[in-house]
Amino acid sequence: QVRLVESGGGLVQAGGSLRLSCAASGRTFSRYSVGWFRQAPGEEREFVAGVNFGNGATYYADSVKGRFTVSGAGAMNTVYLEMNNLRPQDTAAYYCAAVYNRDVASTIKGYDYWGQGTQVTVSS
């Protein structure tokens, strides 16, 4: 069992930045893939970014490419999502998810473990 805890959300003005953290309790992310998702009220949960610590590959949704960066080290237990040039449409609850020994997936079914989420609100 993997327990994930997100932190770092908050209120920021458009154009600002935030860094989200996803910490795993009791283990490292070695051989895991970790994905970041977000869900706005009334919307489906959507893929934002992900990293495969098995091969180092990273993936991004088109809507965040060039603005968001996912980082971390498999030997560590924390993954980060650096978010720059934030827009009001980035407002959502952000979740991290993990799966062992499989590649990053863009669907929620691709993950076995989820955090509780952290709220990001971008004001215009």
mmCIF file of C-alpha atoms in Angstrom:
data_model
loop_
_atom_site.group_PDB
_atom_site.id
_atom_site.type_symbol
_atom_site.label_atom_id
_atom_site.label_comp_id
_atom_site.label_asym_id
_atom_site.label_seq_id
_atom_site.Cartn_x
_atom_site.Cartn_y
_atom_site.Cartn_z
ATOM 1 C CA GLN A 1 0.000 0.000 0.000
ATOM 2 C CA VAL A 2 1.244 3.461 -0.916
ATOM 3 C CA ARG A 3 -0.076 6.552 0.828
ATOM 4 C CA LEU A 4 0.297 9.769 -1.159
ATOM 5 C CA VAL A 5 -0.012 13.255 0.282
ATOM 6 C CA GLU A 6 -0.149 16.385 -1.859
ATOM 7 C CA SER A 7 0.706 19.859 -0.639
ATOM 8 C CA GLY A 8 1.549 23.280 -1.991
ATOM 9 C CA GLY A 9 -1.775 24.418 -3.351
ATOM 10 C CA GLY A 10 -3.156 27.868 -2.753
ATOM 11 C CA LEU A 11 -4.460 31.093 -4.233
ATOM 12 C CA VAL A 12 -2.328 32.870 -6.821
ATOM 13 C CA GLN A 13 -2.857 35.609 -9.364
ATOM 14 C CA ALA A 14 -2.785 34.892 -13.064
ATOM 15 C CA GLY A 15 0.789 34.759 -14.285
ATOM 16 C CA GLY A 16 2.045 33.533 -10.944
ATOM 17 C CA SER A 17 3.649 30.261 -9.923
ATOM 18 C CA LEU A 18 3.124 27.431 -7.486
ATOM 19 C CA ARG A 19 4.987 24.239 -6.716
ATOM 20 C CA LEU A 20 2.988 21.199 -5.695
ATOM 21 C CA SER A 21 4.535 18.293 -3.839
ATOM 22 C CA CYS A 22 3.467 14.664 -3.698
ATOM 23 C CA ALA A 23 5.044 12.650 -0.927
ATOM 24 C CA ALA A 24 4.883 8.884 -0.558
ATOM 25 C CA SER A 25 4.893 7.483 2.924
ATOM 26 C CA GLY A 26 7.338 4.777 3.798
ATOM 27 C CA ARG A 27 8.798 4.176 0.374
ATOM 28 C CA THR A 28 10.540 5.784 -2.577
ATOM 29 C CA PHE A 29 9.213 6.181 -6.100
ATOM 30 C CA SER A 30 11.810 3.865 -7.568
ATOM 31 C CA ARG A 31 10.195 1.902 -10.440
ATOM 32 C CA TYR A 32 6.934 3.803 -10.049
ATOM 33 C CA SER A 33 5.235 6.096 -12.502
ATOM 34 C CA VAL A 34 3.604 9.133 -10.965
ATOM 35 C CA GLY A 35 0.920 11.166 -12.631
ATOM 36 C CA TRP A 36 -0.606 14.522 -11.806
ATOM 37 C CA PHE A 37 -4.288 15.060 -12.521
ATOM 38 C CA ARG A 38 -6.675 17.911 -11.902
ATOM 39 C CA GLN A 39 -10.402 18.224 -11.505
ATOM 40 C CA ALA A 40 -12.422 21.402 -11.717
ATOM 41 C CA PRO A 41 -15.975 21.556 -10.316
ATOM 42 C CA GLY A 42 -18.389 19.796 -12.628
ATOM 43 C CA GLU A 43 -15.577 18.484 -14.809
ATOM 44 C CA GLU A 44 -13.921 15.121 -15.202
ATOM 45 C CA ARG A 45 -10.530 14.474 -13.733
ATOM 46 C CA GLU A 46 -7.916 15.131 -16.404
ATOM 47 C CA PHE A 47 -4.292 14.219 -16.874
ATOM 48 C CA VAL A 48 -1.801 17.047 -16.434
ATOM 49 C CA ALA A 49 1.695 15.549 -16.330
ATOM 50 C CA GLY A 50 3.571 12.429 -15.373
ATOM 51 C CA VAL A 51 6.980 10.885 -14.886
ATOM 52 C CA ASN A 52 8.157 7.320 -15.269
ATOM 53 C CA PHE A 53 10.980 6.771 -12.782
ATOM 54 C CA GLY A 54 11.876 3.535 -14.521
ATOM 55 C CA ASN A 55 13.164 5.282 -17.633
ATOM 56 C CA GLY A 56 12.980 8.971 -16.742
ATOM 57 C CA ALA A 57 10.371 9.825 -19.365
ATOM 58 C CA THR A 58 8.036 12.744 -18.712
ATOM 59 C CA TYR A 59 4.671 13.497 -20.266
ATOM 60 C CA TYR A 60 2.524 16.619 -20.377
ATOM 61 C CA ALA A 61 -0.949 17.563 -21.472
ATOM 62 C CA ASP A 62 -0.915 20.045 -24.334
ATOM 63 C CA SER A 63 -2.621 22.631 -22.158
ATOM 64 C CA VAL A 64 0.329 22.810 -19.760
ATOM 65 C CA LYS A 65 3.338 22.157 -22.002
ATOM 66 C CA GLY A 66 5.959 24.835 -21.546
ATOM 67 C CA ARG A 67 4.372 26.050 -18.293
ATOM 68 C CA PHE A 68 4.404 23.023 -15.968
ATOM 69 C CA THR A 69 7.345 20.802 -15.078
ATOM 70 C CA VAL A 70 7.203 17.504 -13.241
ATOM 71 C CA SER A 71 10.346 16.519 -11.390
ATOM 72 C CA GLY A 72 11.732 14.254 -8.749
ATOM 73 C CA ALA A 73 14.074 11.338 -8.345
ATOM 74 C CA GLY A 74 13.100 7.701 -8.142
ATOM 75 C CA ALA A 75 15.344 7.274 -5.138
ATOM 76 C CA MET A 76 13.385 9.925 -3.320
ATOM 77 C CA ASN A 77 9.845 9.850 -2.005
ATOM 78 C CA THR A 78 8.644 13.221 -3.309
ATOM 79 C CA VAL A 79 7.526 14.336 -6.748
ATOM 80 C CA TYR A 80 7.010 17.975 -7.652
ATOM 81 C CA LEU A 81 4.835 19.805 -10.125
ATOM 82 C CA GLU A 82 6.234 23.246 -10.847
ATOM 83 C CA MET A 83 3.502 25.434 -12.328
ATOM 84 C CA ASN A 84 4.407 28.728 -13.976
ATOM 85 C CA ASN A 85 2.424 31.357 -15.845
ATOM 86 C CA LEU A 86 -0.752 30.120 -14.220
ATOM 87 C CA ARG A 87 -4.098 30.916 -15.804
ATOM 88 C CA PRO A 88 -7.599 31.070 -14.305
ATOM 89 C CA GLN A 89 -8.462 27.922 -16.265
ATOM 90 C CA ASP A 90 -5.809 26.063 -14.270
ATOM 91 C CA THR A 91 -8.038 26.393 -11.212
ATOM 92 C CA ALA A 92 -8.818 22.894 -9.928
ATOM 93 C CA ALA A 93 -8.096 20.338 -7.272
ATOM 94 C CA TYR A 94 -4.795 18.686 -8.155
ATOM 95 C CA TYR A 95 -4.126 15.031 -7.411
ATOM 96 C CA CYS A 96 -1.079 12.840 -7.669
ATOM 97 C CA ALA A 97 -1.338 9.145 -8.444
ATOM 98 C CA ALA A 98 1.140 6.283 -8.608
ATOM 99 C CA VAL A 99 1.467 2.894 -10.228
ATOM 100 C CA TYR A 100 4.258 0.372 -9.858
ATOM 101 C CA ASN A 101 6.330 -0.871 -12.770
ATOM 102 C CA ARG A 102 4.068 0.529 -15.503
ATOM 103 C CA ASP A 103 4.352 3.545 -17.719
ATOM 104 C CA VAL A 104 2.613 6.859 -17.170
ATOM 105 C CA ALA A 105 -1.044 6.684 -18.114
ATOM 106 C CA SER A 106 -3.316 9.551 -19.050
ATOM 107 C CA THR A 107 -6.399 7.869 -17.604
ATOM 108 C CA ILE A 108 -7.366 7.430 -13.977
ATOM 109 C CA LYS A 109 -7.628 3.674 -14.459
ATOM 110 C CA GLY A 110 -3.888 3.535 -15.010
ATOM 111 C CA TYR A 111 -3.088 4.165 -11.346
ATOM 112 C CA ASP A 112 -3.459 2.184 -8.171
ATOM 113 C CA TYR A 113 -2.784 4.843 -5.566
ATOM 114 C CA TRP A 114 -4.143 8.351 -5.170
ATOM 115 C CA GLY A 115 -3.628 11.280 -2.889
ATOM 116 C CA GLN A 116 -6.385 13.378 -1.370
ATOM 117 C CA GLY A 117 -5.738 16.408 -3.562
ATOM 118 C CA THR A 118 -4.704 20.010 -3.055
ATOM 119 C CA GLN A 119 -6.655 23.030 -4.283
ATOM 120 C CA VAL A 120 -5.163 25.500 -6.734
ATOM 121 C CA THR A 121 -7.078 28.710 -7.395
ATOM 122 C CA VAL A 122 -5.871 31.227 -9.961
ATOM 123 C CA SER A 123 -7.493 34.644 -9.899
ATOM 124 C CA SER A 124 -7.704 36.883 -12.949
#
